[in-house]
Amino acid sequence: MLWPILGLLYCYLLVGQSAWGQQEPLPYDQTFGGDFALQSSLGRTLSLQELRGKVVVLTFGYTSCPDICPITLGQLGSVYKGLGDSASEVQVLFVSFDPSRDSSEQLKHYMDFFDSSFIGLTGTDEQVEKVADQYGVFYLRRDIGSAAGYTFNHTSYVYLIDQAGKLRTFYDLNEGSQGLITGVKSLLQVGAAQ
Amino acid sequence: MKPLLGLLSICVLALVFVSVDVLDADNSTSVSSGGISVQQGWVRAVPWVAKNTAAYMTIISSRTDNDQLLSASTPVAESVEVHRIVKTGRMMEMQRVDDLEIPAAGEVELKPGGYHLMLIGLKPVPAEGETVSLTLHFKAAGAPVVDLPVRRPAGY
Ligand SMILES: [Cu+2]
């Protein structure tokens, strides 16, 4: 009995978005966000300031992560490719909180698999922790007795930063990537109108 | 009436596309041993610099007693462990599971964001399109070998 209702809901979303395409303007996050500079997979330090004018999609993780991080990056890869021409106005950043295993070189090759434009970032433990704090990201190094070595318990949200470097909102991609797509597009629209 | 018909046809189309997508995803073979069958298995394609990856599958039992998956092994990885992702509050946590219980006449699904077999220490990383052969060691049902396709899941 649930199917017809779900179907109708799906239709409503589908039709609602194309026909009545008015979107609520994105709010500003009042608590988190801010500039940072970290060592990047470009082989140099990259600061968020350098990306003014672009929509930035920021996420955190580590490359030894087998299940959550590659899923998120895979989703971001398909969101990014789905943007077509406007993808060049969007920058995806992945901050590793595992600098002792994730070198810039490791991050570069890891990012390339999802999209060669994605930039991996890391730094000292202190530097990374500071950026994580700024964005309300939690991670906890743990030993679960695995041959894979230590793992991390971590939050896995994706943060949307506007062209002025301000954090607008964040998304849980476990619930799908439609919200992020809508958010990115609304920022691109506002950017284009200015 | 017309807009409603339009909506309904979109619905039907949407449902058709969704089901086709699901069917497409299953391009693996199924294997059975001692009343346990393994279906819809696959291995996540990962970057060549990755150290680990994950295998997923559905384990279906037609046995009258409970069984356990004790361990697994594959030529492409140094070790294989059963892990589970659990969400506690806002945190995602990976836990190690020693013996995975397979209930009598029941099934256990290993899927992204839930249980997975973690292939650790890849030598080398299997490429997309290749096949990984994996031996599952059950306490009662023997040791079936499954061949799993390496692929990027739908959506990336
Ligand atoms: Cu794992």
Short mmCIF file of C-alpha atoms and ligand atoms in Angstrom, two decimals:
data_model
loop_
_atom_site.label_atom_id
_atom_site.label_comp_id
_atom_site.label_asym_id
_atom_site.label_seq_id
_atom_site.Cartn_x
_atom_site.Cartn_y
_atom_site.Cartn_z
CA MET A 1 0.00 0.00 0.00
CA LEU A 2 2.98 2.25 0.46
CA TRP A 3 4.04 2.15 -3.18
CA PRO A 4 1.32 4.34 -4.72
CA ILE A 5 1.93 6.96 -2.04
CA LEU A 6 5.68 6.89 -2.55
CA GLY A 7 5.12 7.02 -6.31
CA LEU A 8 2.93 10.07 -6.02
CA LEU A 9 5.41 11.74 -3.69
CA TYR A 10 8.18 11.04 -6.17
CA CYS A 11 6.07 12.53 -8.97
CA TYR A 12 5.32 15.55 -6.89
CA LEU A 13 9.02 16.13 -6.36
CA LEU A 14 9.78 15.49 -10.02
CA VAL A 15 7.06 17.76 -11.38
CA GLY A 16 7.42 20.30 -8.59
CA GLN A 17 11.04 20.90 -9.43
CA SER A 18 10.63 21.40 -13.14
CA ALA A 19 7.30 23.24 -13.35
CA TRP A 20 7.41 25.34 -10.22
CA GLY A 21 11.16 25.78 -10.17
CA GLN A 22 11.14 28.58 -7.60
CA GLN A 23 13.73 27.71 -4.97
CA GLU A 24 14.02 29.03 -1.47
CA PRO A 25 17.26 31.00 -1.20
CA LEU A 26 19.83 29.01 0.77
CA PRO A 27 20.35 30.16 4.35
CA TYR A 28 23.77 31.05 5.80
CA ASP A 29 25.24 28.71 8.39
CA GLN A 30 25.56 30.83 11.52
CA THR A 31 27.83 28.49 13.47
CA PHE A 32 30.42 26.92 11.22
CA GLY A 33 32.66 27.66 8.27
CA GLY A 34 35.62 29.88 7.52
CA ASP A 35 38.86 30.10 5.57
CA PHE A 36 41.69 27.62 5.76
CA ALA A 37 44.87 26.70 3.93
CA LEU A 38 46.19 23.14 3.64
CA GLN A 39 48.71 21.11 1.67
CA SER A 40 46.99 19.99 -1.54
CA SER A 41 47.19 17.26 -4.14
CA LEU A 42 48.25 20.01 -6.56
CA GLY A 43 51.63 19.77 -4.82
CA ARG A 44 51.31 23.14 -3.08
CA THR A 45 49.40 24.85 -0.31
CA LEU A 46 45.87 25.76 -1.35
CA SER A 47 43.71 28.25 0.52
CA LEU A 48 39.95 28.55 0.37
CA GLN A 49 40.40 32.26 -0.52
CA GLU A 50 41.90 31.24 -3.87
CA LEU A 51 38.57 29.66 -4.75
CA ARG A 52 36.46 32.83 -4.41
CA GLY A 53 34.05 32.98 -7.33
CA LYS A 54 33.59 29.21 -7.29
CA VAL A 55 31.03 27.10 -5.52
CA VAL A 56 32.99 24.80 -3.20
CA VAL A 57 31.80 21.36 -2.18
CA LEU A 58 33.83 20.23 0.82
CA THR A 59 34.02 16.81 2.41
CA PHE A 60 36.28 14.98 4.87
CA GLY A 61 37.53 11.41 5.09
CA TYR A 62 40.55 9.14 4.59
CA THR A 63 41.61 6.99 1.67
CA SER A 64 41.90 3.70 3.62
CA CYS A 65 38.17 4.03 4.32
CA PRO A 66 36.54 1.17 2.42
CA ASP A 67 32.86 1.94 2.47
CA ILE A 68 31.76 5.46 3.39
CA CYS A 69 34.35 7.75 1.80
CA PRO A 70 34.43 6.12 -1.66
CA ILE A 71 30.62 6.14 -1.71
CA THR A 72 30.54 9.87 -0.95
CA LEU A 73 33.26 10.65 -3.50
CA GLY A 74 31.51 8.46 -6.08
CA GLN A 75 28.30 10.39 -5.53
CA LEU A 76 30.18 13.69 -5.81
CA GLY A 77 31.76 12.44 -9.05
CA SER A 78 28.37 11.83 -10.60
CA VAL A 79 26.90 15.09 -9.26
CA TYR A 80 29.90 16.92 -10.73
CA LYS A 81 29.62 15.25 -14.13
CA GLY A 82 25.87 15.94 -14.12
CA LEU A 83 26.55 19.69 -13.96
CA GLY A 84 27.85 19.71 -17.52
CA ASP A 85 29.35 23.06 -18.58
CA SER A 86 28.81 24.72 -15.22
CA ALA A 87 31.02 22.11 -13.52
CA SER A 88 33.99 24.42 -14.14
CA GLU A 89 32.41 26.87 -11.66
CA VAL A 90 32.41 24.22 -8.93
CA GLN A 91 35.38 22.87 -6.97
CA VAL A 92 35.19 19.65 -4.95
CA LEU A 93 37.61 19.42 -1.99
CA PHE A 94 38.37 16.32 0.09
CA VAL A 95 40.19 16.89 3.37
CA SER A 96 41.95 13.81 4.76
CA PHE A 97 42.17 13.56 8.54
CA ASP A 98 44.74 10.78 8.13
CA PRO A 99 47.90 12.68 7.11
CA SER A 100 50.26 9.90 8.18
CA ARG A 101 48.82 7.55 5.52
CA ASP A 102 47.47 10.10 3.02
CA SER A 103 50.29 12.01 1.35
CA SER A 104 49.50 14.67 -1.28
CA GLU A 105 50.61 12.14 -3.88
CA GLN A 106 48.28 9.45 -2.52
CA LEU A 107 45.43 11.97 -2.47
CA LYS A 108 46.08 13.04 -6.04
CA HIS A 109 45.78 9.52 -7.42
CA TYR A 110 42.80 8.80 -5.21
CA MET A 111 40.94 11.92 -6.40
CA ASP A 112 41.74 11.19 -10.07
CA PHE A 113 39.63 8.04 -9.91
CA PHE A 114 36.49 10.04 -9.08
CA ASP A 115 37.27 13.16 -11.11
CA SER A 116 40.63 14.60 -12.06
CA SER A 117 39.44 18.09 -11.04
CA PHE A 118 38.84 17.07 -7.42
CA ILE A 119 41.47 18.37 -5.01
CA GLY A 120 42.66 16.42 -1.95
CA LEU A 121 43.91 18.35 1.07
CA THR A 122 45.75 17.46 4.23
CA GLY A 123 48.26 18.90 6.69
CA THR A 124 49.59 18.25 10.15
CA ASP A 125 47.18 16.63 12.61
CA GLU A 126 46.74 20.05 14.27
CA GLN A 127 46.01 21.85 10.99
CA VAL A 128 43.45 19.29 9.91
CA GLU A 129 41.82 19.25 13.33
CA LYS A 130 41.42 23.03 13.20
CA VAL A 131 39.63 22.90 9.83
CA ALA A 132 37.43 20.02 11.04
CA ASP A 133 36.50 22.08 14.12
CA GLN A 134 35.61 25.05 11.93
CA TYR A 135 33.13 22.91 10.02
CA GLY A 136 31.74 20.85 12.90
CA VAL A 137 33.35 17.66 11.64
CA PHE A 138 34.05 14.89 14.18
CA TYR A 139 36.53 12.07 13.78
CA LEU A 140 37.97 9.66 16.25
CA ARG A 141 40.93 7.36 15.56
CA ARG A 142 40.24 3.82 16.69
CA ASP A 143 41.87 0.42 16.81
CA ILE A 144 39.31 -2.24 15.95
CA GLY A 145 41.88 -5.04 15.74
CA SER A 146 41.79 -5.03 11.96
CA ALA A 147 44.63 -6.00 9.62
CA ALA A 148 43.83 -2.69 7.93
CA GLY A 149 45.32 -0.86 10.91
CA TYR A 150 43.53 1.96 12.68
CA THR A 151 40.21 3.28 11.42
CA PHE A 152 38.18 6.39 12.15
CA ASN A 153 34.70 6.90 13.43
CA HIS A 154 33.61 9.99 11.60
CA THR A 155 30.79 12.20 10.44
CA SER A 156 30.31 12.11 6.68
CA TYR A 157 28.54 15.31 5.67
CA VAL A 158 29.16 17.35 2.55
CA TYR A 159 29.51 21.12 3.05
CA LEU A 160 28.33 23.67 0.51
CA ILE A 161 30.34 26.91 0.40
CA ASP A 162 29.26 29.81 -1.80
CA GLN A 163 31.29 31.95 -4.21
CA ALA A 164 32.10 34.38 -1.37
CA GLY A 165 33.59 31.60 0.78
CA LYS A 166 30.61 31.43 3.17
CA LEU A 167 29.28 28.11 4.42
CA ARG A 168 25.61 27.87 3.44
CA THR A 169 24.52 24.40 4.50
CA PHE A 170 25.55 20.76 4.63
CA TYR A 171 24.09 17.51 3.31
CA ASP A 172 23.95 13.86 4.30
CA LEU A 173 24.46 12.04 1.00
CA ASN A 174 23.24 8.79 2.56
CA GLU A 175 19.85 10.34 1.89
CA GLY A 176 20.70 10.86 -1.79
CA SER A 177 22.40 13.66 -3.67
CA GLN A 178 19.33 15.56 -4.92
CA GLY A 179 19.51 18.15 -2.14
CA LEU A 180 23.15 18.91 -2.94
CA ILE A 181 22.41 19.19 -6.67
CA THR A 182 19.60 21.66 -5.98
CA GLY A 183 21.83 23.66 -3.62
CA VAL A 184 24.74 23.84 -6.05
CA LYS A 185 22.44 24.89 -8.89
CA SER A 186 20.80 27.62 -6.85
CA LEU A 187 24.22 29.07 -5.96
CA LEU A 188 25.27 28.90 -9.62
CA GLN A 189 22.08 30.77 -10.61
CA VAL A 190 22.71 33.52 -8.06
CA GLY A 191 26.34 33.70 -9.23
CA ALA A 192 25.30 34.02 -12.85
CA ALA A 193 22.84 36.83 -12.03
CA GLN A 194 25.56 38.97 -10.43
CA MET B 1 -8.27 14.95 -14.79
CA LYS B 2 -5.56 15.48 -17.38
CA PRO B 3 -2.80 16.68 -15.04
CA LEU B 4 -3.49 13.67 -12.85
CA LEU B 5 -3.11 11.31 -15.82
CA GLY B 6 0.15 13.03 -16.67
CA LEU B 7 1.37 12.56 -13.14
CA LEU B 8 0.39 8.91 -13.15
CA SER B 9 2.20 8.20 -16.40
CA ILE B 10 5.34 9.83 -15.01
CA CYS B 11 4.93 7.62 -11.96
CA VAL B 12 4.66 4.47 -14.01
CA LEU B 13 7.67 5.46 -16.09
CA ALA B 14 9.65 6.28 -12.97
CA LEU B 15 8.85 2.91 -11.44
CA VAL B 16 9.81 1.10 -14.66
CA PHE B 17 13.17 2.88 -14.79
CA VAL B 18 13.82 2.15 -11.15
CA SER B 19 13.20 -1.58 -11.59
CA VAL B 20 15.29 -1.81 -14.76
CA ASP B 21 18.13 -0.15 -12.88
CA VAL B 22 17.92 -2.74 -10.11
CA LEU B 23 17.92 -5.65 -12.55
CA ASP B 24 20.90 -4.23 -14.42
CA ALA B 25 22.89 -4.12 -11.22
CA ASP B 26 22.89 -7.89 -10.85
CA ASN B 27 25.41 -9.15 -13.34
CA SER B 28 27.04 -11.71 -11.06
CA THR B 29 26.74 -15.44 -10.85
CA SER B 30 25.27 -17.20 -7.87
CA VAL B 31 26.85 -20.13 -6.05
CA SER B 32 25.44 -22.59 -3.51
CA SER B 33 26.97 -24.96 -1.02
CA GLY B 34 25.43 -26.97 1.82
CA GLY B 35 22.10 -25.15 1.72
CA ILE B 36 23.64 -21.70 1.51
CA SER B 37 23.60 -19.66 -1.65
CA VAL B 38 25.45 -16.46 -2.40
CA GLN B 39 23.92 -14.03 -4.85
CA GLN B 40 24.32 -10.55 -6.32
CA GLY B 41 27.92 -10.30 -5.24
CA TRP B 42 30.25 -7.55 -6.38
CA VAL B 43 33.47 -5.83 -5.40
CA ARG B 44 33.81 -2.04 -5.27
CA ALA B 45 36.16 -0.65 -7.90
CA VAL B 46 38.60 1.66 -6.10
CA PRO B 47 41.56 3.85 -7.13
CA TRP B 48 44.75 1.93 -7.87
CA VAL B 49 46.41 3.57 -4.86
CA ALA B 50 43.73 2.24 -2.48
CA LYS B 51 44.89 -0.29 0.09
CA ASN B 52 41.50 -1.83 0.73
CA THR B 53 38.15 -2.39 -0.87
CA ALA B 54 34.85 -3.99 0.03
CA ALA B 55 32.84 -6.94 -1.30
CA TYR B 56 29.06 -7.12 -1.06
CA MET B 57 26.58 -9.95 -1.57
CA THR B 58 23.42 -11.56 -0.29
CA ILE B 59 23.85 -14.81 1.63
CA ILE B 60 20.67 -16.90 1.61
CA SER B 61 20.21 -19.98 3.76
CA SER B 62 17.74 -22.79 3.20
CA ARG B 63 19.24 -24.71 6.12
CA THR B 64 17.23 -25.79 9.13
CA ASP B 65 19.97 -24.70 11.53
CA ASN B 66 21.86 -21.44 11.97
CA ASP B 67 25.26 -21.23 10.36
CA GLN B 68 28.18 -18.83 10.65
CA LEU B 69 30.50 -17.22 8.18
CA LEU B 70 33.82 -17.74 9.95
CA SER B 71 36.23 -16.21 7.45
CA ALA B 72 36.90 -15.54 3.80
CA SER B 73 39.94 -15.41 1.58
CA THR B 74 40.94 -14.24 -1.88
CA PRO B 75 44.16 -14.25 -3.91
CA VAL B 76 43.88 -10.48 -4.44
CA ALA B 77 44.08 -9.47 -0.76
CA GLU B 78 46.29 -10.30 2.19
CA SER B 79 43.31 -10.70 4.46
CA VAL B 80 39.53 -10.50 4.48
CA GLU B 81 37.45 -9.40 7.46
CA VAL B 82 33.73 -9.02 8.06
CA HIS B 83 32.94 -5.44 9.01
CA ARG B 84 29.82 -3.51 9.72
CA ILE B 85 29.12 0.20 9.41
CA VAL B 86 26.96 1.49 12.22
CA LYS B 87 25.65 5.01 12.53
CA THR B 88 25.70 6.19 16.14
CA GLY B 89 24.33 9.70 16.45
CA ARG B 90 26.07 11.64 13.69
CA MET B 91 29.11 9.35 13.56
CA MET B 92 29.69 6.52 11.13
CA GLU B 93 31.56 3.73 12.85
CA MET B 94 33.20 0.67 11.31
CA GLN B 95 33.08 -2.39 13.54
CA ARG B 96 34.72 -5.77 13.15
CA VAL B 97 32.43 -8.80 13.25
CA ASP B 98 34.07 -12.10 14.23
CA ASP B 99 31.52 -14.69 13.16
CA LEU B 100 28.67 -13.53 10.98
CA GLU B 101 25.48 -15.34 11.98
CA ILE B 102 23.48 -16.75 9.04
CA PRO B 103 19.99 -17.53 10.39
CA ALA B 104 18.23 -20.77 9.39
CA ALA B 105 15.96 -20.20 6.38
CA GLY B 106 17.00 -16.56 6.45
CA GLU B 107 19.32 -14.21 4.65
CA VAL B 108 22.00 -11.67 5.38
CA GLU B 109 22.60 -8.80 3.05
CA LEU B 110 26.06 -7.28 2.78
CA LYS B 111 25.62 -3.85 1.23
CA PRO B 112 27.12 -0.36 1.20
CA GLY B 113 26.58 1.36 4.54
CA GLY B 114 25.92 -1.97 6.30
CA TYR B 115 27.88 -5.22 6.40
CA HIS B 116 30.79 -5.72 4.03
CA LEU B 117 33.69 -8.08 3.54
CA MET B 118 36.72 -5.85 3.68
CA LEU B 119 39.52 -6.95 1.37
CA ILE B 120 42.68 -5.68 3.05
CA GLY B 121 46.13 -5.30 1.53
CA LEU B 122 45.26 -5.49 -2.15
CA LYS B 123 47.97 -7.06 -4.36
CA PRO B 124 47.36 -5.39 -6.75
CA VAL B 125 44.09 -3.44 -6.76
CA PRO B 126 41.62 -5.29 -9.03
CA ALA B 127 40.50 -3.11 -11.92
CA GLU B 128 36.94 -2.34 -12.92
CA GLY B 129 35.65 -5.15 -15.15
CA GLU B 130 37.89 -7.82 -13.64
CA THR B 131 36.63 -10.72 -11.56
CA VAL B 132 37.67 -11.48 -8.00
CA SER B 133 37.41 -15.02 -6.74
CA LEU B 134 36.48 -15.21 -3.09
CA THR B 135 36.28 -18.31 -0.85
CA LEU B 136 33.75 -18.13 1.97
CA HIS B 137 34.32 -20.42 4.94
CA PHE B 138 31.08 -21.36 6.66
CA LYS B 139 31.03 -23.32 9.90
CA ALA B 140 28.57 -25.91 8.53
CA ALA B 141 27.91 -25.24 4.85
CA GLY B 142 31.45 -25.69 3.54
CA ALA B 143 33.58 -23.32 1.53
CA PRO B 144 31.95 -22.10 -1.67
CA VAL B 145 34.02 -20.04 -4.08
CA VAL B 146 32.27 -17.04 -5.63
CA ASP B 147 33.46 -15.01 -8.59
CA LEU B 148 32.59 -11.38 -8.07
CA PRO B 149 32.63 -8.67 -10.74
CA VAL B 150 34.56 -5.52 -9.89
CA ARG B 151 32.48 -2.48 -10.64
CA ARG B 152 31.58 1.07 -9.81
CA PRO B 153 28.13 1.08 -8.27
CA ALA B 154 25.34 2.86 -10.13
CA GLY B 155 25.66 6.59 -9.63
CA TYR B 156 29.41 6.83 -10.15
CU CU C 1 35.63 -2.31 6.62
#
